[in-house]
Amino acid sequence: FQCVCFFVSTYFSSVFDLLGSLDMSSLSMTATPSSTVVPTSQTSSKPVSGSTSPSSQAPSFNFLSSASPPSSSGQSALPDPIMATGGTACIPDEFARFPHSTKEEDVCADLAVRATAHRVWQPDALVFVFYLFNQRSSALNDVTTQLEPPSCLQAQLTNASSPCIWKDQLEASSMIRHTVSLTGKTLAKTMLMRGELSYREGSSLAPKRQFFSITIQLPDLLRPLLVNTQDFGARWGSATQEHKLKITTSMSNLGNYMERVKSKLNVHPVEIIGQEAIAAGTLLGGPVCLLHAKLVSGTLELWVKTTSSLLAECVSHFAPTVLH
């Protein structure tokens, strides 16, 4: 009897275990219907396991990775134009149609402020476009730029608080642009535009100062005179101031000479006639400069004629440095 009871007990226990496993299996097959919302933290670009309905696939958000996050103001987060270019600036559109320097030149700099300039060669003026960069993350106060142009030239400053002085407030990581136009009908062998840049930083009462000087050379003030050979001849007789030079040169032909006077002296190459070449220029649209050249066995014979004795002297002084 004990054996029979043990057998019956063991049999029903096995049956109950089997039924239990079948119920759990059936539950696991229906636990996740196709309409179930998958939590955001568990989303995947792959279909949910065990589902064959397209609606059970978690949506893909891969396109978000290519979008730029908006700034807190709701606008696109764009880099500061000055800081993004390393504190550089391009020539303004108003001067782009004139010949101008392609690279800015450093004027002065310290850890707080940096000044650079572009040159623009207008027909009747030499223009300097100045840029002042605040390299600090805080404002600079009482920023004062004072210029002292060469005595032979007149300076006209834009937005100047007084003759040859700019006064500014430079906000953090900002830039200010100024222009000065130099005109005149005379020149000197050595021309410097001197200046001083001062500012106050933070609560400091004592200003910090930087001094600078910018060299102005003869080609900065010479302009091409567009004449033909006949016009050149007509002007030759009225140009009474003259100098004659002999320059030892590496140039092998007059074609090289014409290219060099155009690029280095900024005058107009008129014509090559046999073994002679003629070129013409003016001093900011004023006094005329006429050049007659012959090239003989490595020696350039240069005849300079002008309507200004000082211009003739300056051309004779500068020409050997670029025509050797």
XYZ file of C-alpha atoms in Angstrom:
324
model
C 0.000 0.000 0.000
C 2.830 2.401 0.808
C 4.407 1.647 -2.580
C 1.115 2.377 -4.386
C 0.701 5.741 -2.550
C 4.279 6.784 -3.412
C 3.714 5.943 -7.083
C 0.417 7.920 -7.258
C 1.991 10.940 -5.512
C 4.955 10.963 -7.855
C 2.687 10.670 -10.949
C 0.426 13.629 -10.062
C 3.407 15.773 -9.113
C 4.906 15.242 -12.563
C 1.579 16.100 -14.212
C 1.251 19.343 -12.251
C 4.827 20.350 -13.147
C 4.112 19.733 -16.833
C 0.910 21.801 -16.767
C 2.723 24.602 -15.014
C 5.443 24.754 -17.620
C 2.832 24.806 -20.408
C 1.013 27.771 -18.828
C 4.220 29.761 -18.452
C 5.158 29.008 -22.039
C 1.804 30.209 -23.317
C 2.103 33.355 -21.244
C 5.569 34.149 -22.559
C 4.278 33.936 -26.145
C 1.577 36.564 -25.575
C 3.278 38.866 -23.122
C 4.324 41.510 -25.693
C 1.567 42.366 -28.193
C 2.410 44.426 -31.311
C 0.920 47.624 -29.823
C 3.281 47.696 -26.843
C 5.249 50.970 -26.524
C 8.930 50.278 -26.008
C 10.522 52.617 -23.451
C 12.845 55.259 -24.978
C 15.783 53.943 -23.006
C 15.350 50.541 -24.676
C 14.826 51.670 -28.280
C 16.883 50.101 -30.988
C 17.068 50.304 -34.748
C 16.565 46.506 -34.806
C 13.074 44.860 -34.644
C 11.951 43.667 -31.230
C 12.747 39.977 -30.863
C 9.830 37.643 -31.557
C 7.743 40.294 -33.363
C 6.817 40.137 -37.040
C 4.703 43.298 -37.225
C 6.386 46.416 -38.714
C 4.806 48.547 -35.980
C 6.782 46.660 -33.364
C 10.092 48.024 -34.709
C 11.628 50.814 -32.680
C 12.089 53.993 -34.832
C 15.625 54.958 -35.830
C 16.897 58.390 -34.706
C 20.215 58.229 -36.569
C 19.442 61.471 -38.480
C 19.811 63.441 -35.249
C 23.544 62.751 -35.200
C 24.074 64.961 -38.272
C 22.157 67.956 -36.926
C 23.853 70.824 -35.056
C 22.458 71.340 -31.571
C 20.712 74.702 -31.206
C 21.993 77.256 -28.762
C 20.080 78.159 -25.631
C 18.508 81.102 -27.472
C 17.047 78.802 -30.111
C 19.490 80.007 -32.820
C 22.178 77.926 -34.470
C 25.347 77.739 -32.447
C 27.813 79.513 -34.770
C 31.459 80.183 -33.953
C 32.595 83.747 -33.336
C 33.978 84.980 -36.686
C 37.072 86.536 -35.118
C 38.038 83.650 -32.899
C 37.243 81.123 -35.620
C 39.772 82.721 -37.966
C 42.419 83.126 -35.306
C 41.955 86.883 -35.080
C 42.227 87.664 -38.776
C 40.117 89.882 -40.997
C 39.593 90.279 -44.738
C 39.650 93.461 -46.803
C 36.279 95.312 -46.672
C 34.088 95.140 -49.780
C 34.362 98.902 -50.320
C 38.103 98.528 -50.999
C 38.090 95.148 -52.752
C 37.982 96.696 -56.255
C 41.259 98.543 -55.689
C 44.713 96.939 -55.638
C 45.378 95.889 -52.047
C 47.634 93.733 -49.921
C 46.531 90.115 -49.803
C 47.850 89.529 -46.298
C 47.387 91.650 -43.228
C 50.546 92.967 -41.612
C 51.093 92.957 -37.880
C 51.256 96.435 -36.380
C 51.635 95.640 -32.663
C 50.382 93.078 -30.163
C 50.426 91.925 -26.560
C 48.409 89.339 -24.630
C 45.312 91.559 -24.540
C 45.096 93.420 -27.842
C 46.408 92.886 -31.362
C 46.517 95.449 -34.174
C 46.892 94.581 -37.869
C 46.529 96.482 -41.151
C 45.836 96.067 -44.856
C 47.124 98.475 -47.500
C 44.879 99.739 -50.295
C 46.396 101.588 -53.255
C 43.696 103.955 -54.482
C 44.469 106.213 -57.480
C 44.987 109.331 -55.354
C 45.582 107.917 -51.861
C 47.277 105.240 -49.793
C 44.717 103.740 -47.412
C 45.473 101.714 -44.303
C 42.641 99.570 -42.948
C 43.364 98.961 -39.260
C 41.875 96.144 -37.192
C 41.961 96.063 -33.389
C 41.302 92.648 -31.818
C 40.460 92.134 -28.158
C 42.076 88.801 -27.277
C 40.643 88.794 -23.752
C 37.349 87.334 -22.518
C 36.578 90.660 -20.829
C 36.190 94.218 -22.130
C 39.079 96.640 -22.667
C 38.423 100.265 -21.718
C 39.680 103.596 -23.065
C 41.277 102.020 -26.128
C 43.091 104.918 -27.794
C 44.978 104.783 -31.101
C 47.022 107.833 -32.014
C 48.737 108.168 -35.412
C 51.556 110.444 -36.537
C 51.746 110.360 -40.361
C 54.863 111.428 -42.289
C 55.147 115.196 -42.487
C 54.991 115.066 -46.291
C 51.521 113.454 -46.286
C 48.104 114.457 -44.976
C 46.016 111.959 -43.016
C 42.239 111.664 -42.920
C 40.814 109.241 -40.342
C 37.314 107.767 -40.332
C 35.313 108.041 -37.089
C 38.145 109.927 -35.383
C 37.392 111.648 -32.082
C 40.036 114.260 -32.917
C 42.705 114.615 -35.630
C 44.704 111.360 -35.866
C 43.111 109.815 -32.736
C 40.579 106.984 -32.354
C 38.903 106.252 -29.027
C 37.103 102.924 -28.574
C 35.621 100.449 -26.127
C 36.557 96.870 -27.087
C 34.084 94.283 -25.859
C 35.250 90.780 -25.010
C 36.659 88.871 -28.019
C 35.568 91.628 -30.400
C 37.073 93.558 -33.297
C 36.942 97.201 -34.399
C 37.929 98.470 -37.851
C 39.252 101.934 -38.745
C 40.697 103.464 -41.906
C 43.192 106.241 -42.540
C 43.709 107.787 -45.966
C 47.094 109.361 -46.798
C 47.320 111.915 -49.603
C 49.880 114.420 -50.838
C 51.918 115.567 -53.804
C 55.357 115.234 -52.270
C 57.387 112.537 -50.513
C 60.633 111.764 -48.716
C 63.362 109.134 -48.998
C 62.305 107.694 -45.636
C 58.650 107.732 -44.609
C 57.277 106.304 -41.372
C 53.805 106.450 -39.890
C 54.303 106.225 -36.149
C 51.639 105.448 -33.612
C 50.676 104.560 -30.057
C 47.996 102.127 -28.874
C 46.893 102.344 -25.229
C 44.099 100.777 -23.178
C 42.964 99.977 -19.636
C 42.162 96.460 -18.535
C 39.742 95.635 -15.709
C 39.908 98.017 -12.747
C 43.442 99.146 -13.536
C 43.887 102.913 -13.552
C 47.234 102.893 -15.337
C 46.943 102.428 -19.128
C 49.059 99.893 -20.981
C 50.878 101.266 -24.019
C 52.314 99.895 -27.241
C 54.310 101.914 -29.769
C 54.640 101.092 -33.453
C 55.886 102.400 -36.786
C 54.845 101.474 -40.328
C 57.247 101.943 -43.235
C 55.857 103.650 -46.345
C 57.918 103.078 -49.474
C 58.004 104.786 -52.857
C 55.820 102.156 -54.660
C 53.080 102.795 -52.061
C 52.708 106.280 -53.541
C 53.510 105.730 -57.222
C 50.633 104.970 -59.584
C 50.687 103.701 -63.193
C 50.293 106.450 -65.806
C 48.403 104.883 -68.712
C 49.870 106.599 -71.768
C 51.006 105.403 -75.184
C 54.373 106.031 -76.807
C 53.244 109.267 -78.452
C 51.916 110.696 -75.188
C 55.121 109.607 -73.439
C 57.168 111.571 -75.983
C 55.021 114.657 -75.545
C 55.524 114.602 -71.777
C 59.253 113.873 -71.983
C 60.190 117.404 -72.925
C 58.186 119.032 -70.103
C 59.723 116.787 -67.413
C 62.699 118.981 -66.600
C 64.027 117.214 -63.483
C 66.276 114.277 -64.370
C 68.725 111.723 -63.022
C 70.821 109.187 -64.945
C 71.852 105.883 -63.364
C 73.886 102.817 -64.234
C 72.783 99.739 -62.307
C 74.491 96.360 -62.380
C 71.646 93.910 -62.826
C 70.834 90.210 -63.116
C 68.065 90.894 -65.640
C 68.830 89.334 -69.001
C 66.400 91.211 -71.218
C 64.086 94.213 -71.309
C 61.042 91.989 -70.877
C 62.298 91.162 -67.389
C 62.856 94.860 -66.764
C 59.297 95.771 -67.774
C 57.841 93.099 -65.509
C 59.924 94.357 -62.619
C 59.085 98.063 -62.937
C 55.410 97.103 -63.045
C 55.496 94.878 -59.957
C 58.235 96.583 -57.900
C 57.841 100.272 -58.783
C 54.127 100.278 -59.607
C 54.507 102.168 -62.883
C 53.042 101.443 -66.316
C 55.297 99.635 -68.843
C 54.577 101.579 -72.042
C 56.602 99.896 -74.784
C 59.853 98.171 -75.767
C 61.369 99.784 -78.854
C 64.391 97.872 -80.114
C 66.983 97.978 -77.328
C 65.112 100.582 -75.297
C 62.104 100.479 -72.963
C 59.874 103.240 -71.614
C 57.560 103.326 -68.580
C 55.440 106.011 -66.893
C 53.917 106.765 -63.494
C 52.617 109.529 -61.252
C 52.866 110.422 -57.573
C 49.252 109.862 -56.382
C 47.929 111.425 -59.582
C 50.223 114.465 -59.286
C 53.840 114.856 -60.467
C 54.777 112.678 -63.442
C 57.650 110.162 -63.492
C 59.039 108.928 -66.843
C 61.602 106.117 -67.161
C 63.807 105.340 -70.160
C 65.984 102.220 -69.966
C 68.676 100.422 -71.986
C 70.234 97.076 -71.078
C 73.865 96.672 -72.126
C 75.945 93.644 -71.055
C 74.471 93.275 -67.560
C 74.213 97.011 -66.943
C 70.900 98.847 -66.853
C 71.195 102.439 -68.032
C 68.230 104.224 -66.475
C 67.181 107.765 -67.329
C 64.661 109.241 -64.862
C 62.747 112.389 -65.801
C 60.068 113.983 -63.608
C 58.254 117.225 -62.952
C 59.477 117.220 -59.325
C 63.107 117.334 -58.252
C 62.310 115.485 -55.012
C 60.476 112.742 -56.919
C 63.438 112.322 -59.294
C 65.789 112.043 -56.319
C 63.597 109.476 -54.532
C 63.163 107.314 -57.643
C 66.928 107.375 -58.247
C 67.485 106.375 -54.633
C 64.950 103.514 -54.616
C 65.249 102.059 -58.149
C 68.616 100.279 -57.651
C 67.145 98.279 -54.731
C 64.583 96.583 -57.006
C 66.303 96.665 -60.416
C 69.707 95.234 -59.505
